[in-house]
XYZ file of C-alpha atoms in Angstrom:
539
model
C 90.915 179.098 108.906
C 88.788 178.874 105.771
C 85.326 177.364 106.601
C 84.031 178.753 103.424
C 86.828 177.411 101.811
C 89.431 179.994 99.409
C 89.942 180.775 96.130
C 92.819 182.325 96.191
C 95.899 179.874 95.268
C 97.495 178.266 98.194
C 100.956 176.134 98.516
C 99.443 173.748 100.745
C 95.724 173.469 102.106
C 95.229 171.210 104.986
C 91.488 169.551 104.505
C 89.931 168.776 108.150
C 88.144 165.410 107.200
C 88.708 164.618 103.614
C 89.633 165.809 100.025
C 86.369 167.770 99.487
C 87.538 170.605 96.866
C 87.254 170.283 93.582
C 88.410 174.065 92.613
C 91.805 173.789 93.536
C 94.020 173.423 90.742
C 97.607 174.137 92.375
C 99.522 172.963 95.380
C 99.442 170.696 97.434
C 96.158 169.015 99.427
C 96.800 166.901 102.573
C 94.376 164.181 101.872
C 93.569 161.841 98.570
C 90.555 161.343 97.008
C 88.999 158.409 98.164
C 91.089 157.559 101.160
C 88.665 157.403 103.458
C 86.146 155.160 101.718
C 89.204 152.913 101.291
C 89.990 152.682 104.492
C 86.601 151.801 105.900
C 86.999 148.669 107.559
C 85.031 146.302 105.012
C 86.843 148.096 102.180
C 90.473 147.319 103.737
C 89.522 143.581 104.723
C 88.390 143.207 100.964
C 91.622 144.319 99.484
C 93.475 142.312 102.369
C 91.706 139.349 101.439
C 92.604 140.104 97.762
C 96.591 140.029 98.585
C 95.792 136.940 101.057
C 94.421 135.433 98.024
C 97.443 136.211 96.592
C 100.254 135.708 98.733
C 98.920 134.344 101.938
C 102.070 133.780 103.540
C 103.593 137.717 102.986
C 100.253 138.817 104.083
C 99.122 136.729 107.370
C 99.494 139.766 109.399
C 95.909 140.502 109.497
C 93.214 138.766 110.726
C 90.944 136.261 109.120
C 88.254 138.301 108.556
C 84.170 137.868 107.033
C 82.093 140.489 105.435
C 78.161 140.847 107.189
C 75.926 140.446 106.331
C 76.432 138.785 103.227
C 79.472 136.326 104.479
C 77.526 135.506 107.624
C 76.514 131.850 105.893
C 79.881 131.478 104.768
C 81.117 132.794 108.142
C 78.997 130.000 110.444
C 80.320 127.234 107.845
C 83.793 127.942 108.196
C 84.011 128.237 112.094
C 81.973 125.068 112.198
C 84.025 123.207 109.713
C 87.401 124.768 111.343
C 85.839 122.932 115.281
C 85.101 120.033 113.275
C 88.837 119.551 111.658
C 90.435 120.943 115.700
C 87.765 120.332 118.819
C 90.039 121.662 120.791
C 89.786 125.264 119.145
C 88.163 127.913 121.246
C 88.223 130.720 119.166
C 87.175 134.245 120.218
C 85.606 136.884 117.508
C 85.206 140.450 117.495
C 82.803 141.898 115.325
C 83.437 145.826 114.044
C 80.604 147.966 112.166
C 82.098 149.741 108.996
C 81.793 153.072 109.617
C 82.359 153.023 113.287
C 84.954 154.665 115.290
C 86.583 155.351 118.462
C 85.086 151.603 119.727
C 82.148 152.611 118.897
C 79.455 149.277 118.505
C 82.818 147.080 119.227
C 81.724 143.543 120.725
C 83.487 140.220 121.611
C 81.482 136.927 120.793
C 82.415 133.473 121.316
C 79.898 131.547 118.321
C 78.327 132.797 115.289
C 75.150 132.402 116.782
C 76.018 135.173 119.173
C 75.760 137.602 116.363
C 73.757 140.480 117.292
C 70.937 140.168 114.186
C 68.989 142.901 114.785
C 67.986 145.319 111.829
C 71.204 147.363 112.698
C 73.101 144.744 110.649
C 71.287 145.015 107.341
C 71.858 149.170 107.498
C 75.074 149.352 109.385
C 77.297 146.352 107.729
C 80.316 145.036 109.481
C 83.738 142.854 109.358
C 84.015 140.038 111.811
C 87.196 138.959 112.405
C 89.471 136.194 114.613
C 90.748 137.859 117.818
C 93.972 137.464 118.969
C 93.901 136.133 122.153
C 97.543 136.082 123.442
C 98.779 139.781 122.769
C 101.735 140.589 124.265
C 101.410 142.322 128.227
C 103.072 145.067 129.406
C 102.370 145.221 133.034
C 99.925 142.837 133.096
C 98.182 145.253 130.209
C 96.920 144.522 127.010
C 98.138 147.728 124.590
C 98.180 148.443 120.776
C 100.361 151.052 118.884
C 99.249 153.750 116.783
C 101.759 154.561 114.306
C 101.930 157.386 111.950
C 103.060 156.977 108.531
C 102.960 159.656 105.459
C 101.862 158.768 101.759
C 103.867 161.893 100.602
C 102.909 160.427 96.908
C 100.757 157.600 95.168
C 102.834 157.973 91.770
C 105.722 157.261 92.252
C 104.768 155.690 95.951
C 106.302 157.133 98.199
C 106.042 156.307 101.828
C 107.382 157.627 105.323
C 107.015 156.566 108.796
C 107.482 157.735 112.117
C 110.025 156.858 114.280
C 108.074 156.993 117.031
C 104.372 156.189 117.899
C 101.950 156.060 120.560
C 101.410 152.992 123.067
C 97.587 153.299 124.359
C 96.994 150.986 127.273
C 93.603 149.174 128.869
C 92.725 150.137 132.371
C 92.063 146.460 133.509
C 94.259 143.376 133.850
C 93.779 140.886 130.637
C 92.976 137.705 130.965
C 92.087 135.485 128.312
C 88.483 135.949 126.911
C 85.455 134.018 128.660
C 82.055 134.071 128.536
C 81.813 136.090 131.728
C 84.656 138.610 130.979
C 83.756 139.455 127.146
C 81.656 142.099 128.419
C 84.879 144.093 129.778
C 85.598 146.858 127.299
C 88.602 147.928 129.576
C 90.057 144.528 129.408
C 89.997 143.970 125.778
C 89.821 147.257 123.619
C 92.667 149.283 123.893
C 90.730 152.439 121.861
C 91.981 155.922 124.118
C 88.509 157.161 123.482
C 87.004 154.241 125.612
C 89.448 153.966 128.281
C 89.711 157.638 128.884
C 86.157 157.152 130.748
C 87.693 154.389 132.870
C 88.529 155.208 136.610
C 91.742 153.408 136.305
C 92.933 155.653 133.528
C 96.169 157.084 134.141
C 97.173 160.685 132.572
C 100.970 161.105 133.342
C 103.288 163.762 132.605
C 105.978 161.202 131.780
C 106.325 159.723 128.098
C 107.364 156.026 129.915
C 104.432 155.808 132.205
C 100.681 155.877 132.206
C 97.662 154.401 130.170
C 99.668 156.485 126.929
C 103.579 156.397 126.325
C 105.845 156.535 123.562
C 106.261 153.191 121.668
C 110.221 154.031 121.958
C 109.448 153.567 125.782
C 108.049 150.106 125.216
C 110.865 149.319 122.633
C 113.628 150.116 125.574
C 111.647 148.468 127.840
C 111.628 144.904 125.375
C 115.348 145.703 124.463
C 116.241 145.391 127.866
C 114.583 141.774 128.152
C 116.563 140.895 125.246
C 114.119 141.170 122.378
C 114.965 141.479 119.082
C 114.126 145.095 118.451
C 115.288 145.619 115.032
C 113.827 142.879 113.634
C 110.666 143.880 115.160
C 111.018 147.138 113.503
C 111.481 145.306 110.250
C 108.189 143.322 110.509
C 106.521 146.583 111.310
C 108.017 148.417 108.219
C 106.703 145.458 106.040
C 103.526 145.245 107.609
C 103.276 149.266 106.571
C 104.832 148.620 103.030
C 102.435 145.360 102.310
C 99.035 147.725 103.724
C 99.552 150.392 101.574
C 100.606 148.589 98.198
C 96.920 146.834 99.049
C 95.321 149.971 99.145
C 97.200 151.452 95.871
C 94.953 150.037 93.259
C 91.512 151.782 94.627
C 93.482 154.911 95.547
C 94.242 155.318 91.933
C 90.651 154.863 90.818
C 89.476 157.427 93.080
C 92.511 159.852 92.133
C 91.898 159.817 88.473
C 88.326 160.355 88.903
C 88.705 163.622 90.645
C 92.177 164.928 89.348
C 92.149 163.437 85.678
C 95.304 163.075 83.556
C 96.219 166.152 81.418
C 93.983 168.966 83.447
C 95.123 171.276 86.201
C 95.326 170.036 89.612
C 96.690 169.741 93.271
C 99.190 167.280 94.203
C 98.092 164.581 97.401
C 99.837 163.564 100.632
C 98.468 162.498 103.888
C 99.060 161.234 107.177
C 97.459 158.103 108.417
C 97.214 156.114 111.511
C 98.172 152.472 112.026
C 96.973 150.459 114.629
C 99.027 147.402 115.133
C 99.005 145.149 118.177
C 101.694 142.778 118.868
C 101.473 139.264 119.801
C 103.066 137.453 122.542
C 105.690 136.635 119.929
C 105.944 139.971 118.779
C 104.805 139.455 115.482
C 102.917 142.621 114.644
C 99.072 142.252 113.191
C 97.307 145.027 111.510
C 93.958 145.885 113.252
C 92.848 149.065 111.287
C 94.211 152.222 109.057
C 92.741 155.325 110.308
C 92.309 158.309 107.751
C 91.879 161.324 109.925
C 94.232 160.147 113.154
C 93.695 162.463 116.037
C 96.493 165.305 116.009
C 95.234 167.058 119.247
C 98.229 167.390 121.898
C 95.923 167.933 124.916
C 93.450 165.933 126.834
C 90.477 167.355 129.336
C 90.572 167.289 133.027
C 87.320 167.587 134.947
C 88.235 170.504 137.518
C 85.164 169.945 139.171
C 81.475 168.063 138.274
C 80.871 169.049 134.879
C 83.631 171.630 134.636
C 86.564 170.701 131.871
C 89.695 172.458 131.482
C 92.466 171.296 128.199
C 95.483 169.910 129.783
C 98.718 169.374 127.776
C 99.882 166.075 127.309
C 103.821 165.539 126.827
C 103.375 162.109 125.102
C 100.969 163.815 122.144
C 102.940 166.322 121.732
C 106.293 165.056 122.059
C 105.403 162.436 118.805
C 102.721 164.405 117.008
C 104.508 167.617 116.778
C 107.293 166.301 115.345
C 105.245 164.220 113.016
C 103.110 167.706 111.257
C 106.733 169.458 111.558
C 108.816 166.998 109.497
C 105.339 166.377 106.947
C 105.605 170.050 105.909
C 109.201 170.110 105.442
C 108.862 166.792 103.336
C 106.164 168.526 101.267
C 107.953 172.331 101.263
C 107.207 173.577 97.894
C 109.892 175.726 98.392
C 112.315 173.376 98.937
C 111.870 172.298 95.781
C 111.814 175.612 93.783
C 115.374 176.427 95.603
C 116.882 172.995 94.743
C 115.980 172.947 91.263
C 117.853 176.653 91.217
C 120.606 175.391 93.211
C 121.005 172.352 90.693
C 121.149 174.949 87.497
C 123.488 176.963 88.683
C 125.773 174.239 90.149
C 125.872 172.387 86.244
C 126.257 176.009 84.912
C 129.604 176.654 86.898
C 130.905 173.731 87.529
C 131.197 173.442 83.200
C 132.788 177.093 83.649
C 135.610 175.654 86.089
C 135.895 172.978 84.147
C 136.440 174.722 80.912
C 138.641 177.123 82.903
C 140.832 175.017 83.933
C 141.846 172.933 80.815
C 141.907 176.337 79.109
C 144.919 177.215 81.998
C 146.709 174.893 84.553
C 147.366 177.954 85.996
C 143.890 178.308 86.878
C 143.371 174.725 88.346
C 143.798 175.251 91.849
C 141.312 178.277 91.649
C 138.678 176.836 90.059
C 138.516 174.421 92.560
C 138.345 176.772 95.078
C 135.268 178.485 93.121
C 133.657 175.704 93.080
C 133.884 175.076 96.835
C 132.829 178.447 97.016
C 129.816 178.212 95.143
C 128.434 174.487 96.678
C 128.500 176.667 100.633
C 126.525 179.586 98.365
C 124.427 177.041 97.812
C 123.582 175.638 100.662
C 122.128 179.498 101.340
C 120.309 179.792 98.467
C 122.247 182.751 96.955
C 125.404 184.215 96.113
C 125.972 186.941 98.857
C 129.202 188.374 100.011
C 131.740 186.252 102.276
C 130.756 188.501 105.038
C 126.752 187.841 104.545
C 127.226 184.132 103.675
C 128.802 183.712 107.190
C 126.335 185.754 109.328
C 123.796 183.523 106.845
C 124.743 180.116 107.467
C 124.008 180.881 111.819
C 120.601 181.613 110.930
C 119.722 178.615 108.664
C 116.430 177.856 109.998
C 116.604 173.926 108.573
C 119.993 173.590 110.315
C 118.340 174.788 113.413
C 115.677 172.026 113.554
C 115.898 168.415 114.790
C 116.899 165.732 112.594
C 113.906 164.061 110.694
C 111.558 161.876 112.436
C 109.962 160.813 109.449
C 111.838 157.749 107.795
C 111.794 156.985 103.964
C 110.791 153.045 103.423
C 109.664 153.523 100.041
C 111.162 153.837 97.221
C 114.312 152.846 99.493
C 112.617 149.001 100.278
C 111.056 148.876 96.550
C 113.077 145.771 95.565
C 111.905 144.020 98.184
C 108.096 144.441 97.768
C 107.782 145.519 93.489
C 106.800 141.473 93.237
C 103.305 142.323 95.127
C 102.022 145.088 92.949
C 100.076 142.692 90.668
C 96.904 144.230 91.669
C 98.168 147.469 91.072
C 99.337 146.650 87.094
C 95.422 145.132 86.853
C 94.474 148.628 88.615
C 96.262 150.396 85.563
C 94.545 148.210 82.604
C 90.982 149.244 84.515
C 91.783 153.092 84.470
C 92.985 152.603 80.818
C 89.710 151.373 79.400
C 87.496 153.528 82.351
C 87.022 155.532 79.013
C 84.894 158.518 79.889
C 87.080 160.949 82.481
C 85.710 161.018 85.957
C 84.329 157.731 85.971
C 84.987 155.018 88.430
C 83.182 152.404 86.964
C 83.360 150.266 83.805
C 80.777 149.938 81.393
C 80.141 146.744 79.462
C 81.280 148.759 76.208
C 84.381 149.179 78.000
C 85.080 145.294 79.363
C 84.384 144.336 75.472
C 87.267 146.646 74.740
C 89.207 145.290 77.187
C 88.787 141.697 75.953
C 89.064 142.458 72.323
C 92.301 144.597 72.527
C 94.059 141.923 74.635
C 92.828 139.221 72.347
C 91.432 137.215 75.476
C 87.978 135.723 73.418
C 88.516 132.778 71.390
C 86.541 129.732 70.483
C 86.129 128.660 73.849
C 85.477 131.995 75.250
C 83.058 133.773 72.832
C 82.304 137.391 73.309
C 78.749 136.102 74.724
C 80.081 134.587 77.517
C 82.421 137.580 78.392
C 78.930 139.492 78.621
C 77.371 136.897 80.858
C 80.676 137.072 82.646
C 80.079 141.099 83.196
C 76.896 140.687 83.575
C 76.903 137.990 86.372
C 79.783 139.396 88.476
C 78.842 143.258 88.384
C 75.227 142.273 89.417
C 76.691 140.683 92.535
C 79.197 143.508 93.463
C 76.371 146.211 92.951
C 73.696 143.976 95.159
C 76.213 144.391 97.848
C 75.575 147.627 98.546
C 78.853 149.453 96.812
C 78.469 152.955 95.589
C 75.148 152.946 93.433
C 75.982 156.418 92.402
C 76.947 155.240 89.203
C 76.234 151.986 87.131
C 78.540 149.872 86.075
C 81.977 147.212 87.284
C 83.651 148.380 90.403
C 87.363 147.907 90.517
C 87.048 145.016 93.004
C 84.581 143.182 90.551
C 87.598 143.763 87.746
C 89.906 142.343 89.551
C 87.637 139.321 90.086
C 86.918 138.979 86.910
C 90.583 139.171 86.201
C 90.875 136.574 88.316
C 88.880 134.127 86.371
C 90.063 135.159 83.156
C 93.554 134.318 84.894
C 92.326 130.485 86.117
C 90.768 129.740 82.929
C 93.491 130.612 80.502
C 96.783 129.238 82.682
C 95.488 126.387 85.062
C 97.190 123.949 87.794
C 99.095 127.489 88.249
C 99.589 129.238 91.886
C 97.128 132.065 91.495
C 99.812 134.373 91.393
C 101.461 132.832 88.823
C 98.567 132.830 86.707
C 97.771 136.560 87.218
C 101.211 137.795 86.599
C 101.020 135.594 83.295
C 98.001 137.244 82.445
C 99.026 140.842 83.353
C 102.403 140.554 81.452
C 99.909 139.079 78.142
C 97.821 141.744 78.198
C 100.425 144.865 78.395
C 102.581 143.105 76.043
C 99.395 142.785 73.442
C 98.600 146.593 74.561
C 101.774 147.554 73.959
C 101.998 146.032 70.189
C 98.747 147.300 69.570
C 99.569 151.168 70.512
C 103.178 150.164 68.378
C 100.957 149.757 65.106
C 98.542 152.820 65.819
C 101.357 154.989 66.006
C 102.700 153.552 62.916
C 99.469 153.914 61.053
C 99.544 157.549 62.483
C 102.690 158.168 60.603
C 101.604 156.934 57.514
């Protein structure tokens, strides 16, 4: 541990909370710049809403959400309208503070008028969501799933999901919310940090019982009841990929700000905690994403009043040790160096074998044996004697490790999901026109240059109208309390402006078609402009 930082270069830097060291010029860091800000409840809800506007059916795994205090009037109006349309609708809502964790400040309400309108709502914004009233129950208890997801790379996008996770149980039998039981947190909130204080919490030495179990044990139980577990896993993988796709545009803006292209800097990876709730019909719903999931493999046990000791937790150990171990195996910098060396040797000696066999047909058999020997040696990372090779093959550390618990899901399933990456392409346009390296906001000149280079102004949409659009949207987003360190247009504001331009240019089409058409037009015109500049440069 280096509490005050380390200046000598390392292969891997493991930061405790967030990416915070701007003096790292190589190696790999276990945090992405801006990840904590990107997965906060309000930012996540905004990102998911943007995707729901574009692809409503693909993003119906995230509950309907409103942001407080700015959307309180909208929340009241929409709930009233929905109740007028369907008088039998008796909703429950859950209010979550934006920066809250471990269940802090969360409460349930039946009506918008029940929101606690105190001074704290202004100083501590929140998200209010439709509460999922019909969750899947096991042993009459509500539970959620904590799945571990490794974001190994942002560009190109590379995602892994752990094959097992944790199931965290409430400690009182579940009943649908009523005015009488709304305040019973041990019935409605699955947070481990809350339920551990319940007298009914069970620490179990088994992964199949108690208040915290492995997700695989739940899947076995569901499978024995005839549930389609393969489809459930497929739905969860889809949820994870779509959520990461929603988050990557914002992450790329932070990334280029902290680690500008063309300058020496580390690469990043990060383990994320996805909290997922299964509905009664086995549909997975995303609750939230945690940038710093707990990796503790022990819990506190009270021996006598006020005296505690740390006791190993078999469930945590089984899941979390595998996640950490295999993350380090996947990002192992020596593995790439070794592979590069092996590939070079293989190409050289394979070419030698081919030439040799062509020169003298009698040597064909010998060249084949040589090639097979070579491949065996390369597995060891060197070309030792046969005796040394036999000894080394028994001592390979990788062979002694279990198979990877982390399964790659992207780019493996990229073809199925690439069409969703529209906002990623909008973010690429935004970053292109930022101008100054290290900034995250677009100034008025950058916005005008974007409009001009993409030829989006005309007699019906003058540059004066462009300036008004920029000022209106930027002012509104800045009034929401979005990062005041810099002045200018943030990515979310640019996305809103881009959608406005797309709707203006391509009327009477679905929004995703409008946005996709404008993206293609901009990319095409910028490519043509770049081509002209290259020709001028050559001239």
